[in-house]
């Protein structure tokens, strides 16, 4: 590969897109190519297989269906495609991302149950079972693995066991865990998972994918078609028979993702997960030192996202604080815990504990310059 200049490195502590390697950035610089060429089709085919293998899926049983779009396109696709005529989807809703699935069902005028659960706790499996049992018309059970809005990790393996006990299709939004927390399709009792290339894989935006049970995708052919662009069977069938995406793929993001997957295999699942956790620990170390309070008990967290409570300090203004950090190469992100005043720090991307130590040097300086009390004050 040609040598290119180093790109300015920003440490993104937002929940995706994530900080990427320069090798992934530069993998996008390729000769122009029409994505209908065989050469490109082979890249897509290999990529689809890798995307299944990352979640330990058997290629005889599971398939990856790729879409051009942000991660929400997967929610749109699974919710609109997998529910048979006259049946319902049950959404186990404990945050903004699972809530989005209920919204999709609403927009498609589908029959759905939005089971609203406390957003500051993991899903209670007994409550999930009660809801699954209560209505024989439920065909699909849906939840989010890691509610990126709060940082809560849900017990998907246990929920999946219950969903399968009652013979339901189990769909999980794994957008903010895929290629970070190890996932195993069979052991975790999953039928469908989903993600987007710019999160755990640390690639670019615009490529999203559902990994799912092939027989279930084929059976979904008979379901009402509620969407055109995001219909799961149609996209699957096209990829299978024509070896290419139905409509224009995000060509450069595909090249970046090919490189990102190569780097994923080189690092390895366990080592990568350990690095993310070490970043989370470094974040907590810095927060604890400055007296910041967080809202979710640590044992319930994904170890990928921390929701931090604003200090009760008249000089703390999120936007000013954000802008100060942003100007120095660090991006923090607003919170999403209903109306609680929080911001988020995330451990996605190619960042290390050393980056977090640098970050807290800047945070301390920000607090000094903006006259925010250290340690933080809370009423
Ligand atoms: C990021 C994310 C999505 C997708 O969001 P987009 O803005 O559409 O990329 C979906 N679910 C979860 C849990 C996420 O973290």
PDB file of C-alpha atoms in Angstrom, residues 59-360:
ATOM      1  CA  UNK A  59     -22.847 -20.540   7.623  1.00  0.00           C
ATOM      2  CA  UNK A  60     -25.288 -23.346   6.887  1.00  0.00           C
ATOM      3  CA  UNK A  61     -27.774 -21.836   9.286  1.00  0.00           C
ATOM      4  CA  UNK A  62     -27.202 -18.060   9.276  1.00  0.00           C
ATOM      5  CA  UNK A  63     -26.842 -15.369   6.614  1.00  0.00           C
ATOM      6  CA  UNK A  64     -25.815 -11.728   6.597  1.00  0.00           C
ATOM      7  CA  UNK A  65     -28.115  -9.325   4.761  1.00  0.00           C
ATOM      8  CA  UNK A  66     -26.433  -6.026   3.984  1.00  0.00           C
ATOM      9  CA  UNK A  67     -28.038  -2.631   3.534  1.00  0.00           C
ATOM     10  CA  UNK A  68     -26.926   0.842   2.616  1.00  0.00           C
ATOM     11  CA  UNK A  69     -27.940   3.005   5.513  1.00  0.00           C
ATOM     12  CA  UNK A  70     -27.346   3.832   9.154  1.00  0.00           C
ATOM     13  CA  UNK A  71     -28.034   1.246  11.858  1.00  0.00           C
ATOM     14  CA  UNK A  72     -31.704   2.107  12.123  1.00  0.00           C
ATOM     15  CA  UNK A  73     -32.275   0.532   8.701  1.00  0.00           C
ATOM     16  CA  UNK A  74     -31.789  -2.874  10.397  1.00  0.00           C
ATOM     17  CA  UNK A  75     -34.496  -2.099  12.944  1.00  0.00           C
ATOM     18  CA  UNK A  76     -36.765  -0.996  10.119  1.00  0.00           C
ATOM     19  CA  UNK A  77     -36.012  -4.163   8.160  1.00  0.00           C
ATOM     20  CA  UNK A  78     -36.404  -6.765  10.915  1.00  0.00           C
ATOM     21  CA  UNK A  79     -39.512  -5.199  12.446  1.00  0.00           C
ATOM     22  CA  UNK A  80     -41.285  -4.703   9.118  1.00  0.00           C
ATOM     23  CA  UNK A  81     -40.294  -8.064   7.598  1.00  0.00           C
ATOM     24  CA  UNK A  82     -40.500 -10.797  10.220  1.00  0.00           C
ATOM     25  CA  UNK A  83     -44.061 -10.587  11.499  1.00  0.00           C
ATOM     26  CA  UNK A  84     -46.632 -12.788   9.697  1.00  0.00           C
ATOM     27  CA  UNK A  85     -50.126 -11.635   8.818  1.00  0.00           C
ATOM     28  CA  UNK A  86     -52.336 -11.337  11.899  1.00  0.00           C
ATOM     29  CA  UNK A  87     -49.394 -11.727  14.295  1.00  0.00           C
ATOM     30  CA  UNK A  88     -47.649  -9.301  16.611  1.00  0.00           C
ATOM     31  CA  UNK A  89     -44.224  -8.179  17.692  1.00  0.00           C
ATOM     32  CA  UNK A  90     -43.477  -7.814  21.391  1.00  0.00           C
ATOM     33  CA  UNK A  91     -40.914  -5.101  22.108  1.00  0.00           C
ATOM     34  CA  UNK A  92     -39.175  -5.380  25.475  1.00  0.00           C
ATOM     35  CA  UNK A  93     -38.652  -1.659  25.812  1.00  0.00           C
ATOM     36  CA  UNK A  94     -36.143  -0.414  28.367  1.00  0.00           C
ATOM     37  CA  UNK A  95     -34.652   2.505  26.524  1.00  0.00           C
ATOM     38  CA  UNK A  96     -34.561   4.743  23.484  1.00  0.00           C
ATOM     39  CA  UNK A  97     -33.188   2.112  21.097  1.00  0.00           C
ATOM     40  CA  UNK A  98     -35.647  -0.667  21.844  1.00  0.00           C
ATOM     41  CA  UNK A  99     -38.328   2.030  21.859  1.00  0.00           C
ATOM     42  CA  UNK A 100     -37.333   2.791  18.287  1.00  0.00           C
ATOM     43  CA  UNK A 101     -38.505  -0.690  17.229  1.00  0.00           C
ATOM     44  CA  UNK A 102     -41.956   0.041  18.674  1.00  0.00           C
ATOM     45  CA  UNK A 103     -41.957   3.302  16.745  1.00  0.00           C
ATOM     46  CA  UNK A 104     -41.132   1.471  13.524  1.00  0.00           C
ATOM     47  CA  UNK A 105     -44.025  -0.956  14.159  1.00  0.00           C
ATOM     48  CA  UNK A 106     -46.291   2.013  14.752  1.00  0.00           C
ATOM     49  CA  UNK A 107     -45.211   3.719  11.515  1.00  0.00           C
ATOM     50  CA  UNK A 108     -45.954   0.545   9.548  1.00  0.00           C
ATOM     51  CA  UNK A 109     -49.368   0.309  11.245  1.00  0.00           C
ATOM     52  CA  UNK A 110     -48.459  -3.115  12.593  1.00  0.00           C
ATOM     53  CA  UNK A 111     -49.896  -4.884  15.592  1.00  0.00           C
ATOM     54  CA  UNK A 112     -47.340  -4.560  18.371  1.00  0.00           C
ATOM     55  CA  UNK A 113     -46.923  -4.614  22.124  1.00  0.00           C
ATOM     56  CA  UNK A 114     -44.621  -1.973  23.538  1.00  0.00           C
ATOM     57  CA  UNK A 115     -43.814  -3.417  26.971  1.00  0.00           C
ATOM     58  CA  UNK A 116     -42.386  -0.405  28.755  1.00  0.00           C
ATOM     59  CA  UNK A 117     -39.893  -1.465  31.425  1.00  0.00           C
ATOM     60  CA  UNK A 118     -37.778   0.692  33.765  1.00  0.00           C
ATOM     61  CA  UNK A 119     -35.011   2.307  31.715  1.00  0.00           C
ATOM     62  CA  UNK A 120     -32.452   2.342  34.511  1.00  0.00           C
ATOM     63  CA  UNK A 121     -32.531  -1.444  35.018  1.00  0.00           C
ATOM     64  CA  UNK A 122     -31.786  -4.463  32.833  1.00  0.00           C
ATOM     65  CA  UNK A 123     -34.854  -6.283  31.464  1.00  0.00           C
ATOM     66  CA  UNK A 124     -36.459  -8.508  34.093  1.00  0.00           C
ATOM     67  CA  UNK A 125     -36.612 -11.960  32.451  1.00  0.00           C
ATOM     68  CA  UNK A 126     -39.672 -12.999  34.504  1.00  0.00           C
ATOM     69  CA  UNK A 127     -41.578  -9.941  33.262  1.00  0.00           C
ATOM     70  CA  UNK A 128     -40.509 -10.745  29.719  1.00  0.00           C
ATOM     71  CA  UNK A 129     -41.781 -14.311  30.109  1.00  0.00           C
ATOM     72  CA  UNK A 130     -45.088 -13.134  31.534  1.00  0.00           C
ATOM     73  CA  UNK A 131     -45.617 -10.890  28.495  1.00  0.00           C
ATOM     74  CA  UNK A 132     -44.553 -13.583  26.011  1.00  0.00           C
ATOM     75  CA  UNK A 133     -46.992 -16.070  27.599  1.00  0.00           C
ATOM     76  CA  UNK A 134     -49.859 -13.622  27.768  1.00  0.00           C
ATOM     77  CA  UNK A 135     -50.601 -13.402  24.051  1.00  0.00           C
ATOM     78  CA  UNK A 136     -50.478 -16.334  21.589  1.00  0.00           C
ATOM     79  CA  UNK A 137     -50.458 -13.891  18.673  1.00  0.00           C
ATOM     80  CA  UNK A 138     -46.919 -12.794  19.438  1.00  0.00           C
ATOM     81  CA  UNK A 139     -44.623 -14.136  16.713  1.00  0.00           C
ATOM     82  CA  UNK A 140     -41.510 -12.047  17.299  1.00  0.00           C
ATOM     83  CA  UNK A 141     -39.804 -10.979  20.521  1.00  0.00           C
ATOM     84  CA  UNK A 142     -37.515  -7.995  20.180  1.00  0.00           C
ATOM     85  CA  UNK A 143     -35.065  -6.317  22.539  1.00  0.00           C
ATOM     86  CA  UNK A 144     -31.861  -4.367  22.584  1.00  0.00           C
ATOM     87  CA  UNK A 145     -28.646  -5.996  23.829  1.00  0.00           C
ATOM     88  CA  UNK A 146     -26.988  -2.851  25.047  1.00  0.00           C
ATOM     89  CA  UNK A 147     -29.182   0.209  25.474  1.00  0.00           C
ATOM     90  CA  UNK A 148     -26.696   2.752  24.199  1.00  0.00           C
ATOM     91  CA  UNK A 149     -28.699   5.596  25.735  1.00  0.00           C
ATOM     92  CA  UNK A 150     -28.057   4.466  29.298  1.00  0.00           C
ATOM     93  CA  UNK A 151     -25.235   1.908  29.081  1.00  0.00           C
ATOM     94  CA  UNK A 152     -27.395  -0.962  30.380  1.00  0.00           C
ATOM     95  CA  UNK A 153     -26.679  -4.497  29.183  1.00  0.00           C
ATOM     96  CA  UNK A 154     -29.716  -6.779  28.861  1.00  0.00           C
ATOM     97  CA  UNK A 155     -29.634 -10.543  29.612  1.00  0.00           C
ATOM     98  CA  UNK A 156     -30.230 -11.675  26.034  1.00  0.00           C
ATOM     99  CA  UNK A 157     -29.240 -15.302  26.535  1.00  0.00           C
ATOM    100  CA  UNK A 158     -31.909 -15.766  29.232  1.00  0.00           C
ATOM    101  CA  UNK A 159     -34.548 -13.799  27.306  1.00  0.00           C
ATOM    102  CA  UNK A 160     -33.716 -15.809  24.187  1.00  0.00           C
ATOM    103  CA  UNK A 161     -34.199 -19.074  26.073  1.00  0.00           C
ATOM    104  CA  UNK A 162     -37.668 -17.926  27.114  1.00  0.00           C
ATOM    105  CA  UNK A 163     -38.547 -16.672  23.630  1.00  0.00           C
ATOM    106  CA  UNK A 164     -37.561 -20.064  22.191  1.00  0.00           C
ATOM    107  CA  UNK A 165     -39.420 -21.963  24.901  1.00  0.00           C
ATOM    108  CA  UNK A 166     -42.605 -20.406  23.502  1.00  0.00           C
ATOM    109  CA  UNK A 167     -41.456 -20.821  19.897  1.00  0.00           C
ATOM    110  CA  UNK A 168     -40.988 -17.155  19.072  1.00  0.00           C
ATOM    111  CA  UNK A 169     -38.491 -15.554  16.717  1.00  0.00           C
ATOM    112  CA  UNK A 170     -35.954 -13.642  18.801  1.00  0.00           C
ATOM    113  CA  UNK A 171     -34.509 -10.424  17.341  1.00  0.00           C
ATOM    114  CA  UNK A 172     -31.862  -8.444  19.166  1.00  0.00           C
ATOM    115  CA  UNK A 173     -30.449  -5.046  18.354  1.00  0.00           C
ATOM    116  CA  UNK A 174     -26.738  -5.668  18.904  1.00  0.00           C
ATOM    117  CA  UNK A 175     -25.636  -2.490  17.128  1.00  0.00           C
ATOM    118  CA  UNK A 176     -23.615  -1.283  20.099  1.00  0.00           C
ATOM    119  CA  UNK A 177     -22.136  -4.644  21.147  1.00  0.00           C
ATOM    120  CA  UNK A 178     -21.424  -6.498  17.876  1.00  0.00           C
ATOM    121  CA  UNK A 179     -17.645  -6.988  17.464  1.00  0.00           C
ATOM    122  CA  UNK A 180     -17.087  -5.592  20.959  1.00  0.00           C
ATOM    123  CA  UNK A 181     -18.755  -7.940  23.463  1.00  0.00           C
ATOM    124  CA  UNK A 182     -18.425 -11.564  22.268  1.00  0.00           C
ATOM    125  CA  UNK A 183     -21.746 -12.827  20.867  1.00  0.00           C
ATOM    126  CA  UNK A 184     -22.605 -16.408  19.889  1.00  0.00           C
ATOM    127  CA  UNK A 185     -25.756 -16.953  17.816  1.00  0.00           C
ATOM    128  CA  UNK A 186     -26.517 -20.454  19.142  1.00  0.00           C
ATOM    129  CA  UNK A 187     -25.264 -20.198  22.713  1.00  0.00           C
ATOM    130  CA  UNK A 188     -26.974 -16.838  23.179  1.00  0.00           C
ATOM    131  CA  UNK A 189     -30.281 -18.169  21.768  1.00  0.00           C
ATOM    132  CA  UNK A 190     -30.409 -15.579  18.983  1.00  0.00           C
ATOM    133  CA  UNK A 191     -32.241 -15.705  15.670  1.00  0.00           C
ATOM    134  CA  UNK A 192     -31.436 -12.214  14.405  1.00  0.00           C
ATOM    135  CA  UNK A 193     -28.794  -9.691  15.375  1.00  0.00           C
ATOM    136  CA  UNK A 194     -27.786  -6.464  13.652  1.00  0.00           C
ATOM    137  CA  UNK A 195     -25.069  -3.851  13.532  1.00  0.00           C
ATOM    138  CA  UNK A 196     -23.558  -1.037  11.583  1.00  0.00           C
ATOM    139  CA  UNK A 197     -19.992  -0.895  10.291  1.00  0.00           C
ATOM    140  CA  UNK A 198     -19.063   2.315  12.089  1.00  0.00           C
ATOM    141  CA  UNK A 199     -19.566   0.956  15.596  1.00  0.00           C
ATOM    142  CA  UNK A 200     -17.816  -2.174  16.863  1.00  0.00           C
ATOM    143  CA  UNK A 201     -16.033  -2.890  13.610  1.00  0.00           C
ATOM    144  CA  UNK A 202     -14.571   0.622  13.659  1.00  0.00           C
ATOM    145  CA  UNK A 203     -15.192   1.250   9.985  1.00  0.00           C
ATOM    146  CA  UNK A 204     -17.032   4.081   8.200  1.00  0.00           C
ATOM    147  CA  UNK A 205     -20.711   5.031   8.135  1.00  0.00           C
ATOM    148  CA  UNK A 206     -23.288   3.858   5.611  1.00  0.00           C
ATOM    149  CA  UNK A 207     -23.125   0.059   5.763  1.00  0.00           C
ATOM    150  CA  UNK A 208     -25.454  -1.901   8.045  1.00  0.00           C
ATOM    151  CA  UNK A 209     -26.299  -5.575   8.255  1.00  0.00           C
ATOM    152  CA  UNK A 210     -28.632  -8.082   9.798  1.00  0.00           C
ATOM    153  CA  UNK A 211     -27.257 -11.537  10.635  1.00  0.00           C
ATOM    154  CA  UNK A 212     -30.117 -13.972  10.853  1.00  0.00           C
ATOM    155  CA  UNK A 213     -31.517 -17.456  10.601  1.00  0.00           C
ATOM    156  CA  UNK A 214     -31.689 -18.264   6.884  1.00  0.00           C
ATOM    157  CA  UNK A 215     -34.752 -20.526   7.140  1.00  0.00           C
ATOM    158  CA  UNK A 216     -36.639 -17.791   8.982  1.00  0.00           C
ATOM    159  CA  UNK A 217     -35.679 -15.230   6.348  1.00  0.00           C
ATOM    160  CA  UNK A 218     -36.927 -17.599   3.659  1.00  0.00           C
ATOM    161  CA  UNK A 219     -40.182 -18.173   5.539  1.00  0.00           C
ATOM    162  CA  UNK A 220     -40.649 -14.399   5.832  1.00  0.00           C
ATOM    163  CA  UNK A 221     -41.270 -14.361   2.089  1.00  0.00           C
ATOM    164  CA  UNK A 222     -44.921 -15.079   2.874  1.00  0.00           C
ATOM    165  CA  UNK A 223     -45.319 -12.174   5.290  1.00  0.00           C
ATOM    166  CA  UNK A 224     -47.062  -8.965   4.291  1.00  0.00           C
ATOM    167  CA  UNK A 225     -44.609  -6.627   2.526  1.00  0.00           C
ATOM    168  CA  UNK A 226     -44.691  -3.465   4.584  1.00  0.00           C
ATOM    169  CA  UNK A 227     -41.581  -1.836   3.154  1.00  0.00           C
ATOM    170  CA  UNK A 228     -39.846  -1.916  -0.194  1.00  0.00           C
ATOM    171  CA  UNK A 229     -36.298  -0.695   0.361  1.00  0.00           C
ATOM    172  CA  UNK A 230     -35.827  -2.516   3.668  1.00  0.00           C
ATOM    173  CA  UNK A 231     -37.671  -5.766   2.998  1.00  0.00           C
ATOM    174  CA  UNK A 232     -35.410  -8.452   4.441  1.00  0.00           C
ATOM    175  CA  UNK A 233     -36.408 -11.293   2.129  1.00  0.00           C
ATOM    176  CA  UNK A 234     -36.144  -9.195  -1.021  1.00  0.00           C
ATOM    177  CA  UNK A 235     -32.646  -8.009  -0.122  1.00  0.00           C
ATOM    178  CA  UNK A 236     -31.555 -11.515   0.934  1.00  0.00           C
ATOM    179  CA  UNK A 237     -32.932 -13.074  -2.221  1.00  0.00           C
ATOM    180  CA  UNK A 238     -31.232 -10.540  -4.455  1.00  0.00           C
ATOM    181  CA  UNK A 239     -27.853 -10.991  -2.743  1.00  0.00           C
ATOM    182  CA  UNK A 240     -28.235 -14.768  -2.914  1.00  0.00           C
ATOM    183  CA  UNK A 241     -29.197 -14.954  -6.568  1.00  0.00           C
ATOM    184  CA  UNK A 242     -27.333 -12.026  -8.086  1.00  0.00           C
ATOM    185  CA  UNK A 243     -24.370 -11.864  -5.699  1.00  0.00           C
ATOM    186  CA  UNK A 244     -24.810  -8.154  -5.185  1.00  0.00           C
ATOM    187  CA  UNK A 245     -26.885  -5.712  -3.209  1.00  0.00           C
ATOM    188  CA  UNK A 246     -30.223  -4.780  -4.744  1.00  0.00           C
ATOM    189  CA  UNK A 247     -29.340  -1.113  -4.947  1.00  0.00           C
ATOM    190  CA  UNK A 248     -26.085   0.829  -4.852  1.00  0.00           C
ATOM    191  CA  UNK A 249     -23.833  -0.255  -1.992  1.00  0.00           C
ATOM    192  CA  UNK A 250     -21.677   2.280  -0.112  1.00  0.00           C
ATOM    193  CA  UNK A 251     -18.610   1.304  -2.152  1.00  0.00           C
ATOM    194  CA  UNK A 252     -15.896   3.129  -0.198  1.00  0.00           C
ATOM    195  CA  UNK A 253     -17.342   2.046   3.160  1.00  0.00           C
ATOM    196  CA  UNK A 254     -17.266  -1.544   1.940  1.00  0.00           C
ATOM    197  CA  UNK A 255     -13.521  -1.236   1.257  1.00  0.00           C
ATOM    198  CA  UNK A 256     -12.982   0.345   4.665  1.00  0.00           C
ATOM    199  CA  UNK A 257     -14.993  -2.426   6.292  1.00  0.00           C
ATOM    200  CA  UNK A 258     -13.010  -5.109   4.525  1.00  0.00           C
ATOM    201  CA  UNK A 259      -9.875  -3.639   6.100  1.00  0.00           C
ATOM    202  CA  UNK A 260     -11.613  -3.208   9.481  1.00  0.00           C
ATOM    203  CA  UNK A 261     -12.608  -6.888   9.508  1.00  0.00           C
ATOM    204  CA  UNK A 262      -9.023  -7.867   8.695  1.00  0.00           C
ATOM    205  CA  UNK A 263      -7.859  -5.813  11.671  1.00  0.00           C
ATOM    206  CA  UNK A 264     -10.631  -7.334  13.830  1.00  0.00           C
ATOM    207  CA  UNK A 265      -9.369 -10.870  13.158  1.00  0.00           C
ATOM    208  CA  UNK A 266      -5.765  -9.791  13.743  1.00  0.00           C
ATOM    209  CA  UNK A 267      -6.575  -8.390  17.195  1.00  0.00           C
ATOM    210  CA  UNK A 268      -9.008 -11.161  18.111  1.00  0.00           C
ATOM    211  CA  UNK A 269     -12.391 -11.147  19.808  1.00  0.00           C
ATOM    212  CA  UNK A 270     -11.190 -11.535  23.389  1.00  0.00           C
ATOM    213  CA  UNK A 271      -8.288  -9.079  23.197  1.00  0.00           C
ATOM    214  CA  UNK A 272     -10.539  -6.470  21.621  1.00  0.00           C
ATOM    215  CA  UNK A 273     -13.198  -6.895  24.295  1.00  0.00           C
ATOM    216  CA  UNK A 274     -10.526  -6.596  26.976  1.00  0.00           C
ATOM    217  CA  UNK A 275      -9.261  -3.362  25.439  1.00  0.00           C
ATOM    218  CA  UNK A 276     -12.771  -1.862  25.459  1.00  0.00           C
ATOM    219  CA  UNK A 277     -13.152  -2.815  29.105  1.00  0.00           C
ATOM    220  CA  UNK A 278      -9.793  -1.291  29.998  1.00  0.00           C
ATOM    221  CA  UNK A 279     -10.950   1.973  28.387  1.00  0.00           C
ATOM    222  CA  UNK A 280     -14.147   1.855  30.465  1.00  0.00           C
ATOM    223  CA  UNK A 281     -12.080   1.288  33.604  1.00  0.00           C
ATOM    224  CA  UNK A 282      -9.816   4.217  32.723  1.00  0.00           C
ATOM    225  CA  UNK A 283     -12.920   6.376  32.212  1.00  0.00           C
ATOM    226  CA  UNK A 284     -14.216   5.434  35.655  1.00  0.00           C
ATOM    227  CA  UNK A 285     -10.835   6.082  37.244  1.00  0.00           C
ATOM    228  CA  UNK A 286     -10.822   9.618  35.839  1.00  0.00           C
ATOM    229  CA  UNK A 287     -14.465  10.274  36.732  1.00  0.00           C
ATOM    230  CA  UNK A 288     -14.007   8.989  40.287  1.00  0.00           C
ATOM    231  CA  UNK A 289     -10.937  11.165  40.801  1.00  0.00           C
ATOM    232  CA  UNK A 290     -12.851  14.313  39.827  1.00  0.00           C
ATOM    233  CA  UNK A 291     -15.938  13.319  41.809  1.00  0.00           C
ATOM    234  CA  UNK A 292     -18.347  12.824  38.882  1.00  0.00           C
ATOM    235  CA  UNK A 293     -21.434  10.738  39.669  1.00  0.00           C
ATOM    236  CA  UNK A 294     -22.856   8.188  37.261  1.00  0.00           C
ATOM    237  CA  UNK A 295     -26.390   6.833  37.264  1.00  0.00           C
ATOM    238  CA  UNK A 296     -26.322   3.128  36.387  1.00  0.00           C
ATOM    239  CA  UNK A 297     -24.811   0.646  38.879  1.00  0.00           C
ATOM    240  CA  UNK A 298     -21.553  -0.644  37.441  1.00  0.00           C
ATOM    241  CA  UNK A 299     -22.609  -4.305  37.540  1.00  0.00           C
ATOM    242  CA  UNK A 300     -25.504  -3.544  35.157  1.00  0.00           C
ATOM    243  CA  UNK A 301     -23.361  -1.771  32.607  1.00  0.00           C
ATOM    244  CA  UNK A 302     -22.173  -2.924  29.207  1.00  0.00           C
ATOM    245  CA  UNK A 303     -18.763  -1.408  30.043  1.00  0.00           C
ATOM    246  CA  UNK A 304     -19.034   0.470  26.782  1.00  0.00           C
ATOM    247  CA  UNK A 305     -21.077   3.557  27.707  1.00  0.00           C
ATOM    248  CA  UNK A 306     -21.138   5.600  30.915  1.00  0.00           C
ATOM    249  CA  UNK A 307     -23.993   8.000  31.703  1.00  0.00           C
ATOM    250  CA  UNK A 308     -22.521  10.808  33.803  1.00  0.00           C
ATOM    251  CA  UNK A 309     -24.680  13.142  35.866  1.00  0.00           C
ATOM    252  CA  UNK A 310     -24.083  16.889  35.386  1.00  0.00           C
ATOM    253  CA  UNK A 311     -22.557  18.387  38.525  1.00  0.00           C
ATOM    254  CA  UNK A 312     -24.836  20.831  40.354  1.00  0.00           C
ATOM    255  CA  UNK A 313     -22.452  23.641  39.612  1.00  0.00           C
ATOM    256  CA  UNK A 314     -23.607  26.989  38.194  1.00  0.00           C
ATOM    257  CA  UNK A 315     -20.491  27.048  36.007  1.00  0.00           C
ATOM    258  CA  UNK A 316     -21.158  23.642  34.407  1.00  0.00           C
ATOM    259  CA  UNK A 317     -22.719  24.062  30.992  1.00  0.00           C
ATOM    260  CA  UNK A 318     -22.634  20.950  28.799  1.00  0.00           C
ATOM    261  CA  UNK A 319     -22.206  22.808  25.518  1.00  0.00           C
ATOM    262  CA  UNK A 320     -19.350  24.983  26.792  1.00  0.00           C
ATOM    263  CA  UNK A 321     -17.678  21.943  28.352  1.00  0.00           C
ATOM    264  CA  UNK A 322     -18.151  19.954  25.129  1.00  0.00           C
ATOM    265  CA  UNK A 323     -16.780  22.756  22.955  1.00  0.00           C
ATOM    266  CA  UNK A 324     -13.706  23.144  25.146  1.00  0.00           C
ATOM    267  CA  UNK A 325     -12.945  19.417  24.830  1.00  0.00           C
ATOM    268  CA  UNK A 326     -13.873  19.241  21.150  1.00  0.00           C
ATOM    269  CA  UNK A 327     -11.404  22.011  20.306  1.00  0.00           C
ATOM    270  CA  UNK A 328      -8.711  19.814  21.868  1.00  0.00           C
ATOM    271  CA  UNK A 329      -9.591  16.622  19.957  1.00  0.00           C
ATOM    272  CA  UNK A 330     -12.016  14.918  22.363  1.00  0.00           C
ATOM    273  CA  UNK A 331     -15.724  14.451  21.611  1.00  0.00           C
ATOM    274  CA  UNK A 332     -18.237  13.853  24.400  1.00  0.00           C
ATOM    275  CA  UNK A 333     -21.942  13.263  23.826  1.00  0.00           C
ATOM    276  CA  UNK A 334     -25.296  14.320  25.344  1.00  0.00           C
ATOM    277  CA  UNK A 335     -27.152  11.778  27.470  1.00  0.00           C
ATOM    278  CA  UNK A 336     -30.400   9.983  26.741  1.00  0.00           C
ATOM    279  CA  UNK A 337     -31.816   9.009  30.139  1.00  0.00           C
ATOM    280  CA  UNK A 338     -35.275  10.584  29.824  1.00  0.00           C
ATOM    281  CA  UNK A 339     -35.036  14.048  31.360  1.00  0.00           C
ATOM    282  CA  UNK A 340     -32.047  13.412  33.654  1.00  0.00           C
ATOM    283  CA  UNK A 341     -29.201  15.864  32.982  1.00  0.00           C
ATOM    284  CA  UNK A 342     -26.493  13.492  31.812  1.00  0.00           C
ATOM    285  CA  UNK A 343     -23.753  13.236  29.241  1.00  0.00           C
ATOM    286  CA  UNK A 344     -22.167  10.083  27.848  1.00  0.00           C
ATOM    287  CA  UNK A 345     -18.625   8.789  27.629  1.00  0.00           C
ATOM    288  CA  UNK A 346     -18.207   5.736  25.427  1.00  0.00           C
ATOM    289  CA  UNK A 347     -15.479   3.149  25.021  1.00  0.00           C
ATOM    290  CA  UNK A 348     -16.020   2.364  21.326  1.00  0.00           C
ATOM    291  CA  UNK A 349     -13.338   2.831  18.685  1.00  0.00           C
ATOM    292  CA  UNK A 350      -9.600   2.243  18.505  1.00  0.00           C
ATOM    293  CA  UNK A 351      -8.919   4.128  21.719  1.00  0.00           C
ATOM    294  CA  UNK A 352      -6.756   3.032  24.636  1.00  0.00           C
ATOM    295  CA  UNK A 353      -6.441   3.788  28.371  1.00  0.00           C
ATOM    296  CA  UNK A 354      -3.574   6.159  27.465  1.00  0.00           C
ATOM    297  CA  UNK A 355      -6.028   8.239  25.381  1.00  0.00           C
ATOM    298  CA  UNK A 356      -8.327   8.394  28.388  1.00  0.00           C
ATOM    299  CA  UNK A 357      -5.497   9.592  30.635  1.00  0.00           C
ATOM    300  CA  UNK A 358      -4.838  12.366  28.083  1.00  0.00           C
ATOM    301  CA  UNK A 359      -8.544  13.115  28.042  1.00  0.00           C
ATOM    302  CA  UNK A 360      -8.713  13.637  31.787  1.00  0.00           C
TER     303      UNK A 360
END
